CSV table of N, CA and C in Angstrom, one decimal:
chain,number,residue,atom,x,y,z
U,29,ALA,N,12.8,21.3,-36.4
U,29,ALA,CA,12.0,21.7,-35.3
U,29,ALA,C,12.6,21.0,-34.1
U,30,ALA,N,12.7,21.8,-33.0
U,30,ALA,CA,13.1,21.4,-31.8
U,30,ALA,C,12.2,20.3,-31.2
U,31,ILE,N,12.9,19.5,-30.4
U,31,ILE,CA,12.1,18.4,-29.7
U,31,ILE,C,11.8,19.0,-28.3
U,32,LYS,N,10.4,19.2,-27.8
U,32,LYS,CA,10.2,19.7,-26.5
U,32,LYS,C,10.3,18.5,-25.5
U,33,SER,N,10.7,19.1,-24.3
U,33,SER,CA,10.8,18.2,-23.2
U,33,SER,C,9.4,17.7,-22.7
U,34,SER,N,9.3,16.5,-22.2
U,34,SER,CA,7.9,16.1,-21.7
U,34,SER,C,7.7,16.4,-20.4
U,35,GLY,N,8.9,16.9,-19.8
U,35,GLY,CA,8.7,17.2,-18.3
U,35,GLY,C,9.0,15.9,-17.4
U,36,SER,N,9.1,15.1,-17.9
U,36,SER,CA,9.4,13.5,-17.1
U,36,SER,C,10.6,13.8,-16.5
U,37,SER,N,10.4,12.9,-15.3
U,37,SER,CA,11.8,12.7,-14.6
U,37,SER,C,11.7,11.3,-14.0
U,38,PRO,N,12.9,10.9,-13.4
U,38,PRO,CA,12.8,9.6,-12.8
U,38,PRO,C,11.9,9.6,-11.5
U,39,GLU,N,11.9,10.7,-10.8
U,39,GLU,CA,10.8,10.8,-9.7
U,39,GLU,C,9.4,10.6,-10.1
U,40,MET,N,9.1,11.3,-11.3
U,40,MET,CA,7.8,11.2,-11.7
U,40,MET,C,7.5,9.5,-12.0
U,41,PHE,N,8.4,8.9,-12.8
U,41,PHE,CA,8.0,7.5,-13.0
U,41,PHE,C,8.0,6.9,-11.8
U,42,ARG,N,8.9,6.9,-10.8
U,42,ARG,CA,8.8,6.4,-9.6
U,42,ARG,C,7.4,6.6,-8.9
U,43,GLU,N,6.9,7.8,-8.7
U,43,GLU,CA,5.5,8.0,-8.3
U,43,GLU,C,4.4,7.3,-9.0
U,44,THR,N,4.6,7.4,-10.3
U,44,THR,CA,3.6,6.7,-10.9
U,44,THR,C,3.5,5.0,-10.7
U,45,SER,N,4.8,4.6,-10.7
U,45,SER,CA,4.8,3.1,-10.5
U,45,SER,C,4.4,2.9,-9.1
U,46,LEU,N,4.6,3.6,-8.0
U,46,LEU,CA,4.0,3.4,-6.6
U,46,LEU,C,2.5,3.6,-6.6
U,47,GLU,N,2.1,4.5,-7.5
U,47,GLU,CA,0.6,4.7,-7.5
U,47,GLU,C,-0.1,3.4,-8.3
U,48,MET,N,0.6,2.9,-9.5
U,48,MET,CA,0.1,1.7,-9.8
U,48,MET,C,0.1,0.5,-9.0
U,49,TYR,N,1.3,0.4,-8.2
U,49,TYR,CA,1.4,-0.7,-7.3
U,49,TYR,C,0.2,-0.4,-6.3
U,50,HIS,N,-0.1,0.7,-5.7
U,50,HIS,CA,-1.1,1.0,-4.8
U,50,HIS,C,-2.4,0.5,-5.3
U,51,LYS,N,-2.8,1.0,-6.5
U,51,LYS,CA,-4.0,0.7,-7.1
U,51,LYS,C,-4.3,-0.8,-7.3
U,52,TRP,N,-3.2,-1.6,-7.8
U,52,TRP,CA,-3.3,-3.0,-8.0
U,52,TRP,C,-3.6,-3.7,-6.6
U,53,VAL,N,-2.8,-3.3,-5.6
U,53,VAL,CA,-3.0,-4.0,-4.4
U,53,VAL,C,-4.4,-3.7,-3.8
U,54,SER,N,-4.7,-2.2,-3.8
U,54,SER,CA,-6.1,-1.8,-3.4
U,54,SER,C,-7.2,-2.7,-4.1
U,55,ASP,N,-7.2,-2.8,-5.3
U,55,ASP,CA,-8.2,-3.6,-6.0
U,55,ASP,C,-8.2,-5.0,-5.6
U,56,ALA,N,-7.0,-5.6,-5.6
U,56,ALA,CA,-6.8,-7.0,-5.1
U,56,ALA,C,-7.4,-7.3,-3.9
U,57,ALA,N,-7.1,-6.3,-3.0
U,57,ALA,CA,-7.7,-6.5,-1.6
U,57,ALA,C,-9.1,-6.5,-1.5
U,58,TYR,N,-9.7,-5.5,-2.2
U,58,TYR,CA,-11.2,-5.2,-2.4
U,58,TYR,C,-11.9,-6.4,-2.9
U,59,TYR,N,-11.3,-7.1,-3.8
U,59,TYR,CA,-12.1,-8.2,-4.4
U,59,TYR,C,-11.8,-9.4,-3.5
U,60,ARG,N,-10.8,-9.6,-2.8
U,60,ARG,CA,-10.6,-10.6,-1.9
U,60,ARG,C,-11.7,-10.5,-0.8
U,61,TRP,N,-11.9,-9.2,-0.4
U,61,TRP,CA,-13.0,-9.1,0.6
U,61,TRP,C,-14.4,-9.2,0.1
U,62,LEU,N,-14.7,-8.9,-1.2
U,62,LEU,CA,-15.9,-9.2,-1.8
U,62,LEU,C,-16.1,-10.8,-1.9
U,63,ASN,N,-15.1,-11.4,-2.2
U,63,ASN,CA,-15.2,-12.8,-2.2
U,63,ASN,C,-15.3,-13.5,-1.0
U,64,ARG,N,-14.8,-12.9,0.1
U,64,ARG,CA,-15.0,-13.6,1.3
U,64,ARG,C,-16.4,-13.3,1.9
U,65,GLY,N,-17.3,-12.6,1.2
U,65,GLY,CA,-18.7,-12.2,1.8
U,65,GLY,C,-18.7,-10.8,2.3
U,66,ARG,N,-17.8,-9.9,2.2
U,66,ARG,CA,-17.8,-8.6,2.8
U,66,ARG,C,-18.0,-8.7,4.4
U,67,PRO,N,-17.0,-9.3,5.1
U,67,PRO,CA,-17.0,-9.2,6.4
U,67,PRO,C,-16.6,-7.8,7.0
U,68,MET,N,-16.9,-7.5,8.3
U,68,MET,CA,-16.3,-6.2,8.8
U,68,MET,C,-15.0,-6.8,9.4
U,69,GLY,N,-14.2,-5.9,9.5
U,69,GLY,CA,-12.9,-6.1,10.0
U,69,GLY,C,-11.8,-6.9,9.0
U,70,ASP,N,-10.7,-7.2,9.4
U,70,ASP,CA,-9.7,-8.0,8.7
U,70,ASP,C,-9.2,-7.3,7.4
U,71,ALA,N,-9.5,-6.0,7.4
U,71,ALA,CA,-8.9,-5.2,6.0
U,71,ALA,C,-7.3,-5.5,5.9
U,72,LEU,N,-6.9,-5.4,6.9
U,72,LEU,CA,-5.5,-5.5,6.9
U,72,LEU,C,-4.8,-6.9,6.4
U,73,ASP,N,-5.5,-7.9,6.7
U,73,ASP,CA,-5.2,-9.3,6.3
U,73,ASP,C,-5.6,-9.4,4.7
U,74,ASP,N,-6.5,-8.6,4.1
U,74,ASP,CA,-6.7,-8.7,2.8
U,74,ASP,C,-5.6,-7.9,2.2
U,75,TRP,N,-5.4,-6.7,2.6
U,75,TRP,CA,-4.2,-6.0,2.1
U,75,TRP,C,-3.1,-6.8,2.0
U,76,VAL,N,-2.5,-7.5,3.2
U,76,VAL,CA,-1.3,-8.0,3.3
U,76,VAL,C,-1.3,-9.3,2.1
U,77,ALA,N,-2.4,-9.9,2.1
U,77,ALA,CA,-2.5,-11.1,1.1
U,77,ALA,C,-2.3,-10.7,-0.2
U,78,ALA,N,-3.1,-9.4,-0.5
U,78,ALA,CA,-3.0,-8.9,-1.8
U,78,ALA,C,-1.6,-8.4,-2.2
U,79,GLU,N,-0.8,-7.9,-1.2
U,79,GLU,CA,0.7,-7.5,-1.5
U,79,GLU,C,1.5,-8.9,-1.8
U,80,ALA,N,1.2,-9.9,-1.0
U,80,ALA,CA,1.8,-11.3,-1.3
U,80,ALA,C,1.5,-11.7,-2.4
U,81,GLU,N,0.4,-11.7,-3.1
U,81,GLU,CA,0.0,-12.0,-4.3
U,81,GLU,C,0.6,-11.2,-5.5
U,82,TYR,N,0.8,-9.9,-5.3
U,82,TYR,CA,1.5,-9.1,-6.2
U,82,TYR,C,2.9,-9.7,-6.3
U,83,ALA,N,3.5,-9.9,-5.1
U,83,ALA,CA,4.9,-10.4,-5.1
U,83,ALA,C,5.2,-11.6,-5.9
U,84,ARG,N,4.2,-12.7,-5.6
U,84,ARG,CA,4.3,-13.8,-6.2
U,84,ARG,C,4.1,-13.6,-7.7
U,85,ARG,N,3.3,-12.8,-8.2
U,85,ARG,CA,2.9,-12.5,-9.7
U,85,ARG,C,4.3,-11.8,-10.3
U,86,THR,N,4.9,-11.0,-9.6
U,86,THR,CA,6.1,-10.4,-10.4
U,86,THR,C,7.2,-10.8,-10.0
U,87,ALA,N,7.4,-12.0,-9.2
U,87,ALA,CA,8.6,-12.6,-8.9
U,87,ALA,C,9.4,-12.9,-10.1
U,88,GLY,N,10.7,-12.5,-10.2
U,88,GLY,CA,11.5,-12.7,-11.3
U,88,GLY,C,11.5,-11.5,-12.3
U,89,GLU,N,10.6,-10.7,-12.2
U,89,GLU,CA,10.6,-9.5,-12.9
U,89,GLU,C,11.4,-8.5,-12.4
U,90,HIS,N,11.7,-7.4,-13.1
U,90,HIS,CA,12.7,-6.3,-12.6
U,90,HIS,C,11.9,-5.7,-11.4
U,91,ASP,N,12.6,-5.6,-10.2
U,91,ASP,CA,12.0,-5.1,-9.1
U,91,ASP,C,11.8,-3.6,-9.2
U,92,MET,N,10.4,-3.3,-8.9
U,92,MET,CA,10.1,-2.1,-9.2
U,92,MET,C,9.9,-1.2,-7.8
U,93,PHE,N,10.0,-1.7,-6.8
U,93,PHE,CA,9.9,-1.3,-5.5
U,93,PHE,C,11.0,-1.9,-4.5
U,94,THR,N,11.6,-0.9,-3.8
U,94,THR,CA,12.7,-1.3,-2.7
U,94,THR,C,12.1,-2.1,-1.6
U,95,PRO,N,12.8,-2.7,-0.9
U,95,PRO,CA,12.1,-3.2,0.3
U,95,PRO,C,11.7,-2.1,1.3
U,96,GLY,N,12.5,-1.0,1.2
U,96,GLY,CA,12.2,0.1,2.1
U,96,GLY,C,10.8,0.8,1.7
U,97,GLN,N,10.5,0.8,0.4
U,97,GLN,CA,9.3,1.3,-0.1
U,97,GLN,C,8.1,0.5,0.3
U,98,VAL,N,8.3,-0.9,0.3
U,98,VAL,CA,7.2,-1.7,0.4
U,98,VAL,C,6.9,-1.7,2.1
U,99,ARG,N,8.1,-1.6,2.8
U,99,ARG,CA,7.9,-1.5,4.3
U,99,ARG,C,7.2,-0.2,4.7
U,100,HIS,N,7.5,0.9,4.0
U,100,HIS,CA,7.0,2.2,4.1
U,100,HIS,C,5.4,2.0,4.0
U,101,LYS,N,5.0,1.5,2.9
U,101,LYS,CA,3.6,1.4,2.5
U,101,LYS,C,3.0,0.6,3.5
U,102,ALA,N,3.4,-0.6,4.1
U,102,ALA,CA,2.9,-1.4,4.9
U,102,ALA,C,2.6,-0.7,6.4
U,103,VAL,N,3.6,0.0,6.6
U,103,VAL,CA,3.5,0.7,8.0
U,103,VAL,C,2.4,1.8,7.8
U,104,GLU,N,2.4,2.6,6.6
U,104,GLU,CA,1.3,3.4,6.3
U,104,GLU,C,-0.1,2.7,6.4
U,105,VAL,N,-0.3,1.6,5.9
U,105,VAL,CA,-1.5,1.0,5.9
U,105,VAL,C,-1.9,0.4,7.3
U,106,VAL,N,-1.0,-0.1,8.1
U,106,VAL,CA,-1.3,-0.5,9.4
U,106,VAL,C,-1.6,0.9,10.2
U,107,ALA,N,-0.8,1.8,10.2
U,107,ALA,CA,-1.1,3.2,10.9
U,107,ALA,C,-2.4,3.7,10.5
U,108,PHE,N,-2.8,3.7,9.4
U,108,PHE,CA,-4.1,4.0,8.9
U,108,PHE,C,-5.2,3.4,9.5
U,109,HIS,N,-5.2,2.1,9.6
U,109,HIS,CA,-6.1,1.2,10.1
U,109,HIS,C,-6.2,1.5,11.7
U,110,SER,N,-5.0,1.5,12.3
U,110,SER,CA,-5.0,1.7,13.7
U,110,SER,C,-5.7,3.2,14.1
U,111,TRP,N,-5.7,4.0,13.3
U,111,TRP,CA,-6.2,5.4,13.5
U,111,TRP,C,-7.7,5.3,13.2
U,112,LEU,N,-8.1,4.4,12.3
U,112,LEU,CA,-9.7,4.3,12.0
U,112,LEU,C,-10.2,3.5,13.3
U,113,ASP,N,-9.5,2.5,13.7
U,113,ASP,CA,-10.0,1.7,14.7
U,113,ASP,C,-10.0,2.5,16.0
U,114,ARG,N,-9.1,3.6,16.2
U,114,ARG,CA,-9.2,4.6,17.3
U,114,ARG,C,-10.4,5.5,17.1
U,115,GLY,N,-11.1,5.5,16.1
U,115,GLY,CA,-12.3,6.5,16.0
U,115,GLY,C,-11.8,7.7,15.2
U,116,ARG,N,-10.7,7.6,14.6
U,116,ARG,CA,-10.3,9.0,13.8
U,116,ARG,C,-10.0,10.3,14.7
U,117,PRO,N,-9.3,9.9,15.6
U,117,PRO,CA,-9.1,11.1,16.6
U,117,PRO,C,-8.1,12.3,15.8
U,118,HIS,N,-8.1,13.2,16.5
U,118,HIS,CA,-7.1,14.4,16.0
U,118,HIS,C,-6.0,14.3,16.9
U,119,GLY,N,-4.8,14.7,16.6
U,119,GLY,CA,-3.6,14.7,17.4
U,119,GLY,C,-2.4,13.9,17.2
U,120,ASP,N,-2.1,13.2,17.9
U,120,ASP,CA,-0.9,12.4,17.7
U,120,ASP,C,-0.7,11.1,16.8
U,121,ALA,N,-0.6,11.5,15.7
U,121,ALA,CA,-0.6,10.6,14.5
U,121,ALA,C,0.8,9.8,14.6
U,122,ASP,N,1.8,10.4,15.2
U,122,ASP,CA,3.1,9.6,15.3
U,122,ASP,C,2.9,8.3,16.2
U,123,ALA,N,2.0,8.5,17.1
U,123,ALA,CA,1.8,7.3,18.1
U,123,ALA,C,1.3,6.1,17.2
U,124,ASP,N,0.5,6.4,16.1
U,124,ASP,CA,0.1,5.2,15.3
U,124,ASP,C,1.1,4.7,14.4
U,125,TRP,N,1.9,5.6,13.9
U,125,TRP,CA,3.1,5.4,13.1
U,125,TRP,C,4.1,4.6,13.8
U,126,ARG,N,4.4,5.0,15.0
U,126,ARG,CA,5.3,4.2,15.7
U,126,ARG,C,5.0,2.8,16.0
U,127,ALA,N,3.7,2.7,16.5
U,127,ALA,CA,3.2,1.4,16.8
U,127,ALA,C,3.0,0.4,15.5
U,128,ALA,N,2.8,1.1,14.4
U,128,ALA,CA,2.7,0.4,13.1
U,128,ALA,C,4.2,-0.2,12.7
U,129,GLU,N,5.1,0.9,12.9
U,129,GLU,CA,6.6,0.2,12.5
U,129,GLU,C,7.0,-0.9,13.4
U,130,ALA,N,6.6,-0.7,14.7
U,130,ALA,CA,6.9,-2.0,15.4
U,130,ALA,C,6.2,-3.3,15.2
U,131,LEU,N,5.0,-3.0,14.7
U,131,LEU,CA,4.4,-4.1,14.4
U,131,LEU,C,4.8,-4.8,12.9
U,132,VAL,N,5.1,-4.0,12.1
U,132,VAL,CA,5.6,-4.4,10.8
U,132,VAL,C,7.0,-5.0,10.9
U,133,GLY,N,7.8,-4.3,11.6
U,133,GLY,CA,9.1,-4.8,11.8
U,133,GLY,C,10.2,-4.3,10.8
U,134,GLU,N,11.2,-4.8,10.6
U,134,GLU,CA,12.3,-4.6,9.7
U,134,GLU,C,12.0,-5.6,8.4
U,135,VAL,N,12.3,-5.0,7.3
U,135,VAL,CA,12.4,-5.8,6.1
U,135,VAL,C,13.7,-6.5,6.0
């Protein structure tokens, strides 16, 4: 009997890996927020702390994420929170993205 292909590709595994990373960081940030008494604001601080915790826990393991991927995700989170802070306006999403890139800086 012929073996059927699972349809898997390196891109599929990369996407799954990034989804798992995002889920882990998201959950960790949420629990940090709960443990701090659920204060308003400071979501970015919880997210960055969760990313740092992930980095500490996985230090020495095979790197699953390139610095560029981590930077891209950080820019995405900062831009999203900037958009939320501005009241979720329609229009120039690039402005939030550019401001987030400047804030995050280079890896």
